[in-house]
Amino acid sequence: MATIEKRNGVDGSVNYRVRVRLRGFPPQTASFQRLTDAKKWVQQTESAIREGRHFKTVESRKHTLKEAIDRYIQSVLPSKKFNSQKDQRQQLQWWSDNIGYLSLADVTPAIIAEQRDKLAQGKTARGDRTNATVNRYLAILSHLFTVSVKEWGWSHDNPVLKVTRLKEPRGRVRFLSDDERARLLEACKKSESEYLNTVVVLALSTGARKMEILGLKWKDVDLVRGIITLHETKNGERRVLILTSLALDLMKQHAKLRTLHCDLVFPAKSFDKPIDLTTPWETALKRAGIKDFRFHDLRHSAASYLAMNGASLAEIAEILGHKTLSMVKRYSHLSEAHTSKVVAKMNEAIFGI
């Protein structure tokens, strides 16, 4: 039921006060200067209430994107992996600084796409912002809206889902040649850092990520069985690293020098956080004469060596901790010799040649 009340102002102006009341719902009111606008609003509001659209829209109008971001940072972000919190907080802050003043209802796909293009043209400390980085900004905003829809009731849909992600380049495959590997390991042995050589050997032999290695604790290292258990990984699943050969020998030597009051395997001098090996690593690369190589490329090197030594894509995915084979298909061309042997064996079996 709706009522429209005509009101005359002191200055002679006329406006229409509208009130819509439906059983089971709170009353809705609005004012208009024209009667036709008032009647149109009544029809739209009653229809929206009956269809369950009205109050969702009202909620999304009540809250700004900045409010949603603040709530997300306080209630959702702390439950995520520590290593990802810093980057995601920075990404959320960017959205807050640029369009945080908008109500959630006004954050449309068109506005998000405009900001996406703005991000793509921006710079970072390392140079141009990559498409992959831009997509990470979109991903965190998308999750915020998902939470806003499913848990908070602040939004009725996720506008980010309607925005096209930027095309990312094929995965990088940069691995050390035999000569480069020998030069790098020699430079690491001569490093001023007592940890660098062991860390690099671990990365090459296990394919573990940098922070997985630097964040290791002695309680997760079993030198008798030759395994390391990773409880915190990128995909959220526990993973086991196999220690053999040189990696196991170096870890046994390193264990003899461990500090008893610190559980970190590679602690900083303060013993309250992992060591920062950025400078020793860059120095070793320079001494070894190796260019265009990042620490993460040690992981690529491990995967490449596995492929070239006959490991299947499924085996590589399991060792590296990937849930799907799509992430390791970049190494498939390196296992051509192994694939040729498999095909040849199959042909011999079916054709007898």
mmCIF file of C-alpha atoms in Angstrom:
data_model
loop_
_atom_site.group_PDB
_atom_site.id
_atom_site.type_symbol
_atom_site.label_atom_id
_atom_site.label_comp_id
_atom_site.label_asym_id
_atom_site.label_seq_id
_atom_site.Cartn_x
_atom_site.Cartn_y
_atom_site.Cartn_z
ATOM 1 C CA MET A 1 0.000 0.000 0.000
ATOM 2 C CA ALA A 2 1.298 3.452 -0.926
ATOM 3 C CA THR A 3 0.296 6.963 0.134
ATOM 4 C CA ILE A 4 1.237 10.196 -1.614
ATOM 5 C CA GLU A 5 0.970 13.420 0.374
ATOM 6 C CA LYS A 6 1.094 16.803 -1.342
ATOM 7 C CA ARG A 7 3.088 19.452 0.580
ATOM 8 C CA ASN A 8 3.251 23.188 -0.055
ATOM 9 C CA GLY A 9 6.446 24.999 0.814
ATOM 10 C CA VAL A 10 6.720 28.485 2.360
ATOM 11 C CA ASP A 11 8.174 29.761 -0.897
ATOM 12 C CA GLY A 12 5.212 28.435 -2.871
ATOM 13 C CA SER A 13 6.947 25.288 -4.060
ATOM 14 C CA VAL A 14 5.151 21.938 -4.155
ATOM 15 C CA ASN A 15 6.565 18.476 -3.416
ATOM 16 C CA TYR A 16 5.089 15.039 -2.950
ATOM 17 C CA ARG A 17 5.943 12.905 0.055
ATOM 18 C CA VAL A 18 5.595 9.183 -0.750
ATOM 19 C CA ARG A 19 5.346 6.281 1.681
ATOM 20 C CA VAL A 20 5.265 2.627 0.619
ATOM 21 C CA ARG A 21 4.166 0.016 3.152
ATOM 22 C CA LEU A 22 4.037 -3.729 2.489
ATOM 23 C CA ARG A 23 3.318 -6.373 5.110
ATOM 24 C CA GLY A 24 6.514 -7.928 6.432
ATOM 25 C CA PHE A 25 8.814 -5.159 5.169
ATOM 26 C CA PRO A 26 9.944 -1.855 6.675
ATOM 27 C CA PRO A 27 8.245 1.243 5.211
ATOM 28 C CA GLN A 28 10.065 3.160 2.456
ATOM 29 C CA THR A 29 9.774 6.930 1.963
ATOM 30 C CA ALA A 30 10.907 9.461 -0.637
ATOM 31 C CA SER A 31 10.087 12.998 -1.838
ATOM 32 C CA PHE A 32 9.545 14.265 -5.394
ATOM 33 C CA GLN A 33 8.749 17.576 -7.055
ATOM 34 C CA ARG A 34 6.520 15.991 -9.680
ATOM 35 C CA LEU A 35 3.537 13.722 -9.073
ATOM 36 C CA THR A 36 4.407 11.552 -12.079
ATOM 37 C CA ASP A 37 7.853 10.839 -10.602
ATOM 38 C CA ALA A 38 6.278 9.945 -7.263
ATOM 39 C CA LYS A 39 3.853 7.465 -8.862
ATOM 40 C CA LYS A 40 6.648 5.938 -10.935
ATOM 41 C CA TRP A 41 8.780 5.443 -7.824
ATOM 42 C CA VAL A 42 5.867 3.742 -6.044
ATOM 43 C CA GLN A 43 5.506 1.208 -8.859
ATOM 44 C CA GLN A 44 9.229 0.507 -9.066
ATOM 45 C CA THR A 45 9.685 0.203 -5.303
ATOM 46 C CA GLU A 46 6.698 -2.102 -4.776
ATOM 47 C CA SER A 47 7.875 -4.310 -7.643
ATOM 48 C CA ALA A 48 11.433 -4.430 -6.326
ATOM 49 C CA ILE A 49 10.294 -5.338 -2.806
ATOM 50 C CA ARG A 50 8.078 -8.181 -4.067
ATOM 51 C CA GLU A 51 10.915 -9.541 -6.214
ATOM 52 C CA GLY A 52 13.443 -9.300 -3.394
ATOM 53 C CA ARG A 53 15.623 -6.721 -5.154
ATOM 54 C CA HIS A 54 14.947 -3.562 -3.214
ATOM 55 C CA PHE A 55 16.692 -4.135 0.097
ATOM 56 C CA LYS A 56 19.769 -5.625 -1.550
ATOM 57 C CA THR A 57 20.132 -2.411 -3.489
ATOM 58 C CA VAL A 58 19.575 -0.392 -0.330
ATOM 59 C CA GLU A 59 22.401 -2.218 1.466
ATOM 60 C CA SER A 60 24.824 -1.670 -1.401
ATOM 61 C CA ARG A 61 23.934 2.013 -1.285
ATOM 62 C CA LYS A 62 24.591 2.238 2.446
ATOM 63 C CA HIS A 63 28.217 1.128 2.273
ATOM 64 C CA THR A 64 31.175 2.514 0.347
ATOM 65 C CA LEU A 65 33.912 0.416 -1.199
ATOM 66 C CA LYS A 66 36.321 1.855 1.386
ATOM 67 C CA GLU A 67 34.116 0.535 4.211
ATOM 68 C CA ALA A 68 34.075 -2.879 2.588
ATOM 69 C CA ILE A 69 37.862 -2.842 2.139
ATOM 70 C CA ASP A 70 38.415 -1.821 5.771
ATOM 71 C CA ARG A 71 36.164 -4.643 6.950
ATOM 72 C CA TYR A 72 37.886 -7.141 4.647
ATOM 73 C CA ILE A 73 41.334 -6.134 5.917
ATOM 74 C CA GLN A 74 40.198 -6.531 9.525
ATOM 75 C CA SER A 75 38.157 -9.746 9.274
ATOM 76 C CA VAL A 76 39.283 -11.688 6.202
ATOM 77 C CA LEU A 77 42.904 -10.812 5.442
ATOM 78 C CA PRO A 78 44.342 -12.051 8.786
ATOM 79 C CA SER A 79 43.134 -15.581 7.991
ATOM 80 C CA LYS A 80 45.220 -15.705 4.818
ATOM 81 C CA LYS A 81 48.815 -16.853 4.507
ATOM 82 C CA PHE A 82 51.209 -14.383 6.055
ATOM 83 C CA ASN A 83 53.335 -14.115 2.892
ATOM 84 C CA SER A 84 50.369 -12.917 0.802
ATOM 85 C CA GLN A 85 48.894 -10.462 3.296
ATOM 86 C CA LYS A 86 51.330 -7.617 2.582
ATOM 87 C CA ASP A 87 50.749 -7.629 -1.192
ATOM 88 C CA GLN A 88 46.975 -7.966 -0.888
ATOM 89 C CA ARG A 89 46.782 -5.188 1.687
ATOM 90 C CA GLN A 90 48.685 -2.939 -0.736
ATOM 91 C CA GLN A 91 46.378 -3.917 -3.608
ATOM 92 C CA LEU A 92 43.256 -3.248 -1.550
ATOM 93 C CA GLN A 93 44.655 0.111 -0.470
ATOM 94 C CA TRP A 94 45.098 1.045 -4.141
ATOM 95 C CA TRP A 95 41.418 0.371 -4.800
ATOM 96 C CA SER A 96 40.475 2.321 -1.691
ATOM 97 C CA ASP A 97 42.593 5.326 -2.707
ATOM 98 C CA ASN A 98 41.214 5.409 -6.244
ATOM 99 C CA ILE A 99 37.497 4.522 -6.009
ATOM 100 C CA GLY A 100 36.933 3.900 -2.317
ATOM 101 C CA TYR A 101 34.532 6.846 -2.115
ATOM 102 C CA LEU A 102 31.978 5.077 -4.340
ATOM 103 C CA SER A 103 29.087 3.163 -2.838
ATOM 104 C CA LEU A 104 29.204 -0.576 -3.553
ATOM 105 C CA ALA A 105 26.194 -0.146 -5.839
ATOM 106 C CA ASP A 106 28.134 2.371 -7.943
ATOM 107 C CA VAL A 107 31.164 0.146 -8.491
ATOM 108 C CA THR A 108 30.201 -1.010 -11.973
ATOM 109 C CA PRO A 109 32.073 -3.243 -14.449
ATOM 110 C CA ALA A 110 32.743 -0.145 -16.577
ATOM 111 C CA ILE A 111 34.439 1.673 -13.687
ATOM 112 C CA ILE A 112 36.476 -1.409 -12.760
ATOM 113 C CA ALA A 113 37.590 -1.831 -16.390
ATOM 114 C CA GLU A 114 38.645 1.819 -16.449
ATOM 115 C CA GLN A 115 40.715 1.307 -13.306
ATOM 116 C CA ARG A 116 42.154 -1.917 -14.741
ATOM 117 C CA ASP A 117 43.492 0.056 -17.708
ATOM 118 C CA LYS A 118 44.852 2.693 -15.333
ATOM 119 C CA LEU A 119 46.682 -0.019 -13.417
ATOM 120 C CA ALA A 120 48.125 -1.472 -16.621
ATOM 121 C CA GLN A 121 49.640 1.897 -17.521
ATOM 122 C CA GLY A 122 51.170 2.386 -14.091
ATOM 123 C CA LYS A 123 54.698 1.828 -12.872
ATOM 124 C CA THR A 124 56.203 -0.091 -9.992
ATOM 125 C CA ALA A 125 59.607 0.059 -8.340
ATOM 126 C CA ARG A 126 60.743 -2.621 -10.784
ATOM 127 C CA GLY A 127 59.373 -0.898 -13.904
ATOM 128 C CA ASP A 128 56.163 -1.388 -15.873
ATOM 129 C CA ARG A 129 53.315 -3.137 -14.090
ATOM 130 C CA THR A 130 52.742 -6.525 -15.716
ATOM 131 C CA ASN A 131 49.402 -7.949 -16.846
ATOM 132 C CA ALA A 132 49.789 -10.700 -14.261
ATOM 133 C CA THR A 133 50.102 -8.083 -11.504
ATOM 134 C CA VAL A 134 47.025 -6.210 -12.759
ATOM 135 C CA ASN A 135 45.065 -9.471 -12.680
ATOM 136 C CA ARG A 136 46.094 -9.986 -9.042
ATOM 137 C CA TYR A 137 44.559 -6.572 -8.221
ATOM 138 C CA LEU A 138 41.332 -7.676 -9.916
ATOM 139 C CA ALA A 139 41.410 -11.025 -8.115
ATOM 140 C CA ILE A 140 41.531 -9.536 -4.621
ATOM 141 C CA LEU A 141 38.736 -7.071 -5.450
ATOM 142 C CA SER A 142 36.675 -9.946 -6.827
ATOM 143 C CA HIS A 143 37.086 -11.950 -3.633
ATOM 144 C CA LEU A 144 36.063 -8.927 -1.591
ATOM 145 C CA PHE A 145 32.795 -8.685 -3.547
ATOM 146 C CA THR A 146 32.242 -12.429 -3.229
ATOM 147 C CA VAL A 147 32.495 -12.139 0.552
ATOM 148 C CA SER A 148 30.296 -9.035 0.470
ATOM 149 C CA VAL A 149 27.593 -10.977 -1.399
ATOM 150 C CA LYS A 150 27.741 -14.307 0.421
ATOM 151 C CA GLU A 151 28.595 -13.330 3.989
ATOM 152 C CA TRP A 152 27.882 -9.664 4.622
ATOM 153 C CA GLY A 153 24.798 -9.082 2.482
ATOM 154 C CA TRP A 154 26.233 -5.728 1.399
ATOM 155 C CA SER A 155 26.185 -6.487 -2.333
ATOM 156 C CA HIS A 156 23.804 -8.378 -4.592
ATOM 157 C CA ASP A 157 26.355 -9.363 -7.238
ATOM 158 C CA ASN A 158 30.075 -9.318 -8.079
ATOM 159 C CA PRO A 159 30.791 -6.731 -10.821
ATOM 160 C CA VAL A 160 34.414 -7.888 -11.205
ATOM 161 C CA LEU A 161 33.198 -11.148 -12.779
ATOM 162 C CA LYS A 162 32.017 -9.134 -15.776
ATOM 163 C CA VAL A 163 35.443 -7.544 -16.336
ATOM 164 C CA THR A 164 37.903 -9.187 -18.731
ATOM 165 C CA ARG A 165 41.268 -10.134 -17.268
ATOM 166 C CA LEU A 166 44.389 -9.092 -19.152
ATOM 167 C CA LYS A 167 46.192 -11.715 -21.196
ATOM 168 C CA GLU A 168 49.245 -13.033 -19.399
ATOM 169 C CA PRO A 169 52.389 -14.252 -21.157
ATOM 170 C CA ARG A 170 53.303 -17.915 -21.202
ATOM 171 C CA GLY A 171 55.082 -19.111 -18.087
ATOM 172 C CA ARG A 172 58.768 -18.275 -17.947
ATOM 173 C CA VAL A 173 61.203 -21.173 -18.329
ATOM 174 C CA ARG A 174 64.677 -19.924 -17.446
ATOM 175 C CA PHE A 175 66.949 -22.618 -16.073
ATOM 176 C CA LEU A 176 70.642 -22.878 -15.444
ATOM 177 C CA SER A 177 72.836 -24.555 -18.017
ATOM 178 C CA ASP A 178 75.412 -27.038 -16.690
ATOM 179 C CA ASP A 179 78.120 -24.383 -16.923
ATOM 180 C CA GLU A 180 75.994 -21.702 -15.250
ATOM 181 C CA ARG A 181 75.046 -24.081 -12.453
ATOM 182 C CA ALA A 182 78.668 -24.905 -11.742
ATOM 183 C CA ARG A 183 79.658 -21.228 -11.687
ATOM 184 C CA LEU A 184 76.753 -20.255 -9.443
ATOM 185 C CA LEU A 185 77.380 -22.994 -6.900
ATOM 186 C CA GLU A 186 81.064 -22.077 -6.781
ATOM 187 C CA ALA A 187 80.140 -18.424 -6.140
ATOM 188 C CA CYS A 188 77.695 -19.485 -3.406
ATOM 189 C CA LYS A 189 80.402 -21.526 -1.675
ATOM 190 C CA LYS A 190 82.591 -18.420 -1.534
ATOM 191 C CA SER A 191 79.755 -16.172 -0.349
ATOM 192 C CA GLU A 192 80.123 -14.153 2.844
ATOM 193 C CA SER A 193 76.770 -15.639 3.877
ATOM 194 C CA GLU A 194 77.029 -18.927 5.745
ATOM 195 C CA TYR A 195 73.526 -19.880 4.569
ATOM 196 C CA LEU A 196 73.467 -19.043 0.851
ATOM 197 C CA ASN A 197 75.059 -22.225 -0.520
ATOM 198 C CA THR A 198 72.798 -24.533 1.474
ATOM 199 C CA VAL A 199 69.678 -22.551 0.548
ATOM 200 C CA VAL A 200 70.533 -22.552 -3.170
ATOM 201 C CA VAL A 201 71.287 -26.283 -3.166
ATOM 202 C CA LEU A 202 67.957 -26.932 -1.411
ATOM 203 C CA ALA A 203 66.113 -24.873 -4.030
ATOM 204 C CA LEU A 204 67.817 -26.698 -6.913
ATOM 205 C CA SER A 205 67.379 -30.185 -5.479
ATOM 206 C CA THR A 206 63.809 -29.910 -4.162
ATOM 207 C CA GLY A 207 62.172 -27.188 -6.273
ATOM 208 C CA ALA A 208 60.973 -25.448 -3.110
ATOM 209 C CA ARG A 209 60.088 -21.751 -3.178
ATOM 210 C CA LYS A 210 62.321 -19.147 -1.577
ATOM 211 C CA MET A 211 60.047 -18.393 1.390
ATOM 212 C CA GLU A 212 59.293 -22.080 1.902
ATOM 213 C CA ILE A 213 63.012 -22.645 2.451
ATOM 214 C CA LEU A 214 63.775 -19.498 4.437
ATOM 215 C CA GLY A 215 60.758 -20.073 6.675
ATOM 216 C CA LEU A 216 61.807 -23.609 7.608
ATOM 217 C CA LYS A 217 61.801 -24.660 11.239
ATOM 218 C CA TRP A 218 63.912 -27.459 12.673
ATOM 219 C CA LYS A 219 60.848 -29.270 14.005
ATOM 220 C CA ASP A 220 59.795 -29.875 10.398
ATOM 221 C CA VAL A 221 63.190 -31.267 9.316
ATOM 222 C CA ASP A 222 63.795 -35.016 9.687
ATOM 223 C CA LEU A 223 67.420 -35.726 8.795
ATOM 224 C CA VAL A 224 67.116 -39.425 9.683
ATOM 225 C CA ARG A 225 64.380 -40.045 7.124
ATOM 226 C CA GLY A 226 65.729 -37.346 4.811
ATOM 227 C CA ILE A 227 62.524 -35.304 4.512
ATOM 228 C CA ILE A 228 61.239 -31.791 5.177
ATOM 229 C CA THR A 229 57.543 -31.220 5.810
ATOM 230 C CA LEU A 230 56.084 -27.941 4.550
ATOM 231 C CA HIS A 231 52.905 -27.072 6.451
ATOM 232 C CA GLU A 232 52.358 -23.660 4.823
ATOM 233 C CA THR A 233 52.466 -23.753 1.008
ATOM 234 C CA LYS A 234 51.111 -21.570 -1.764
ATOM 235 C CA ASN A 235 48.261 -23.926 -2.648
ATOM 236 C CA GLY A 236 47.354 -24.430 1.008
ATOM 237 C CA GLU A 237 48.254 -28.128 1.118
ATOM 238 C CA ARG A 238 50.997 -29.820 3.136
ATOM 239 C CA ARG A 239 53.964 -30.987 1.035
ATOM 240 C CA VAL A 240 57.050 -33.121 1.691
ATOM 241 C CA LEU A 241 60.508 -32.299 0.313
ATOM 242 C CA ILE A 242 62.921 -35.174 -0.232
ATOM 243 C CA LEU A 243 66.487 -34.612 0.944
ATOM 244 C CA THR A 244 69.154 -36.635 -0.819
ATOM 245 C CA SER A 245 72.785 -36.408 -1.869
ATOM 246 C CA LEU A 246 74.402 -32.987 -1.455
ATOM 247 C CA ALA A 247 71.279 -31.341 -0.018
ATOM 248 C CA LEU A 248 71.065 -33.902 2.799
ATOM 249 C CA ASP A 249 74.807 -33.660 3.507
ATOM 250 C CA LEU A 250 74.684 -29.853 3.733
ATOM 251 C CA MET A 251 71.643 -29.926 6.030
ATOM 252 C CA LYS A 252 73.376 -32.399 8.347
ATOM 253 C CA GLN A 253 76.426 -30.132 8.514
ATOM 254 C CA HIS A 254 74.192 -27.111 9.071
ATOM 255 C CA ALA A 255 72.330 -28.884 11.900
ATOM 256 C CA LYS A 256 75.573 -29.162 13.871
ATOM 257 C CA LEU A 257 75.767 -25.366 13.989
ATOM 258 C CA ARG A 258 72.126 -24.657 14.855
ATOM 259 C CA THR A 259 71.261 -22.248 17.637
ATOM 260 C CA LEU A 260 69.356 -24.148 20.325
ATOM 261 C CA HIS A 261 67.169 -21.236 21.431
ATOM 262 C CA CYS A 262 65.918 -20.601 17.866
ATOM 263 C CA ASP A 263 63.775 -23.041 15.850
ATOM 264 C CA LEU A 264 64.351 -21.246 12.539
ATOM 265 C CA VAL A 265 66.692 -23.156 10.222
ATOM 266 C CA PHE A 266 67.981 -19.974 8.577
ATOM 267 C CA PRO A 267 67.530 -17.171 11.133
ATOM 268 C CA ALA A 268 68.546 -13.546 10.907
ATOM 269 C CA LYS A 269 71.082 -12.266 13.440
ATOM 270 C CA SER A 270 68.189 -11.181 15.666
ATOM 271 C CA PHE A 271 66.909 -14.817 15.668
ATOM 272 C CA ASP A 272 63.307 -13.584 15.469
ATOM 273 C CA LYS A 273 62.809 -13.831 11.690
ATOM 274 C CA PRO A 274 64.274 -15.590 8.627
ATOM 275 C CA ILE A 275 67.502 -14.309 7.091
ATOM 276 C CA ASP A 276 67.346 -11.907 4.140
ATOM 277 C CA LEU A 277 69.630 -13.276 1.418
ATOM 278 C CA THR A 278 68.903 -10.641 -1.230
ATOM 279 C CA THR A 279 72.369 -9.038 -1.196
ATOM 280 C CA PRO A 280 74.399 -12.286 -0.974
ATOM 281 C CA TRP A 281 72.293 -13.776 -3.791
ATOM 282 C CA GLU A 282 72.763 -10.784 -6.112
ATOM 283 C CA THR A 283 76.490 -10.748 -5.324
ATOM 284 C CA ALA A 284 76.819 -14.436 -6.175
ATOM 285 C CA LEU A 285 75.028 -13.933 -9.511
ATOM 286 C CA LYS A 286 77.354 -11.069 -10.362
ATOM 287 C CA ARG A 287 80.475 -13.050 -9.458
ATOM 288 C CA ALA A 288 79.228 -16.012 -11.494
ATOM 289 C CA GLY A 289 78.506 -13.783 -14.495
ATOM 290 C CA ILE A 290 74.869 -14.945 -14.718
ATOM 291 C CA LYS A 291 72.288 -12.524 -16.123
ATOM 292 C CA ASP A 292 68.493 -12.518 -16.365
ATOM 293 C CA PHE A 293 68.126 -14.981 -13.507
ATOM 294 C CA ARG A 294 65.934 -14.719 -10.427
ATOM 295 C CA PHE A 295 65.874 -16.836 -7.287
ATOM 296 C CA HIS A 296 62.517 -18.300 -8.359
ATOM 297 C CA ASP A 297 64.247 -19.559 -11.510
ATOM 298 C CA LEU A 298 66.008 -22.109 -9.287
ATOM 299 C CA ARG A 299 62.562 -23.713 -8.971
ATOM 300 C CA HIS A 300 62.226 -23.650 -12.768
ATOM 301 C CA SER A 301 65.692 -25.186 -13.008
ATOM 302 C CA ALA A 302 64.706 -28.046 -10.685
ATOM 303 C CA ALA A 303 61.559 -28.724 -12.742
ATOM 304 C CA SER A 304 63.541 -28.575 -15.979
ATOM 305 C CA TYR A 305 66.147 -31.024 -14.707
ATOM 306 C CA LEU A 306 63.341 -33.380 -13.630
ATOM 307 C CA ALA A 307 61.791 -33.217 -17.108
ATOM 308 C CA MET A 308 65.099 -33.775 -18.865
ATOM 309 C CA ASN A 309 65.772 -36.796 -16.656
ATOM 310 C CA GLY A 310 62.538 -38.551 -17.525
ATOM 311 C CA ALA A 311 60.055 -37.339 -14.885
ATOM 312 C CA SER A 312 56.453 -37.165 -16.085
ATOM 313 C CA LEU A 313 54.417 -33.964 -15.843
ATOM 314 C CA ALA A 314 52.347 -35.574 -13.071
ATOM 315 C CA GLU A 315 55.511 -36.354 -11.109
ATOM 316 C CA ILE A 316 56.847 -32.828 -11.587
ATOM 317 C CA ALA A 317 53.509 -31.366 -10.453
ATOM 318 C CA GLU A 318 53.549 -33.525 -7.321
ATOM 319 C CA ILE A 319 57.136 -32.595 -6.437
ATOM 320 C CA LEU A 320 56.568 -28.877 -6.971
ATOM 321 C CA GLY A 321 53.196 -28.909 -5.224
ATOM 322 C CA HIS A 322 50.947 -27.928 -8.150
ATOM 323 C CA LYS A 323 47.321 -29.088 -8.010
ATOM 324 C CA THR A 324 46.951 -29.254 -11.807
ATOM 325 C CA LEU A 325 49.186 -30.176 -14.735
ATOM 326 C CA SER A 326 48.586 -26.826 -16.458
ATOM 327 C CA MET A 327 51.305 -25.176 -14.367
ATOM 328 C CA VAL A 328 53.970 -27.666 -15.466
ATOM 329 C CA LYS A 329 53.134 -27.982 -19.155
ATOM 330 C CA ARG A 330 55.764 -25.322 -19.805
ATOM 331 C CA TYR A 331 58.368 -28.038 -19.183
ATOM 332 C CA SER A 332 56.870 -30.625 -21.538
ATOM 333 C CA HIS A 333 59.215 -29.758 -24.421
ATOM 334 C CA LEU A 334 62.179 -30.641 -22.214
ATOM 335 C CA SER A 335 61.032 -34.250 -21.838
ATOM 336 C CA GLU A 336 60.924 -35.018 -25.581
ATOM 337 C CA ALA A 337 63.625 -37.689 -25.267
ATOM 338 C CA HIS A 338 61.636 -39.485 -22.571
ATOM 339 C CA THR A 339 58.422 -39.129 -24.610
ATOM 340 C CA SER A 340 60.150 -40.509 -27.707
ATOM 341 C CA LYS A 341 61.199 -43.617 -25.758
ATOM 342 C CA VAL A 342 57.611 -44.141 -24.534
ATOM 343 C CA VAL A 343 56.199 -43.798 -28.066
ATOM 344 C CA ALA A 344 58.893 -46.064 -29.506
ATOM 345 C CA LYS A 345 58.162 -48.720 -26.858
ATOM 346 C CA MET A 346 54.441 -48.544 -27.639
ATOM 347 C CA ASN A 347 55.041 -48.905 -31.391
ATOM 348 C CA GLU A 348 57.328 -51.869 -30.782
ATOM 349 C CA ALA A 349 54.604 -53.549 -28.758
ATOM 350 C CA ILE A 350 51.776 -53.082 -31.270
ATOM 351 C CA PHE A 351 53.711 -53.482 -34.518
ATOM 352 C CA GLY A 352 56.421 -55.882 -33.392
ATOM 353 C CA ILE A 353 59.163 -53.730 -34.915
#
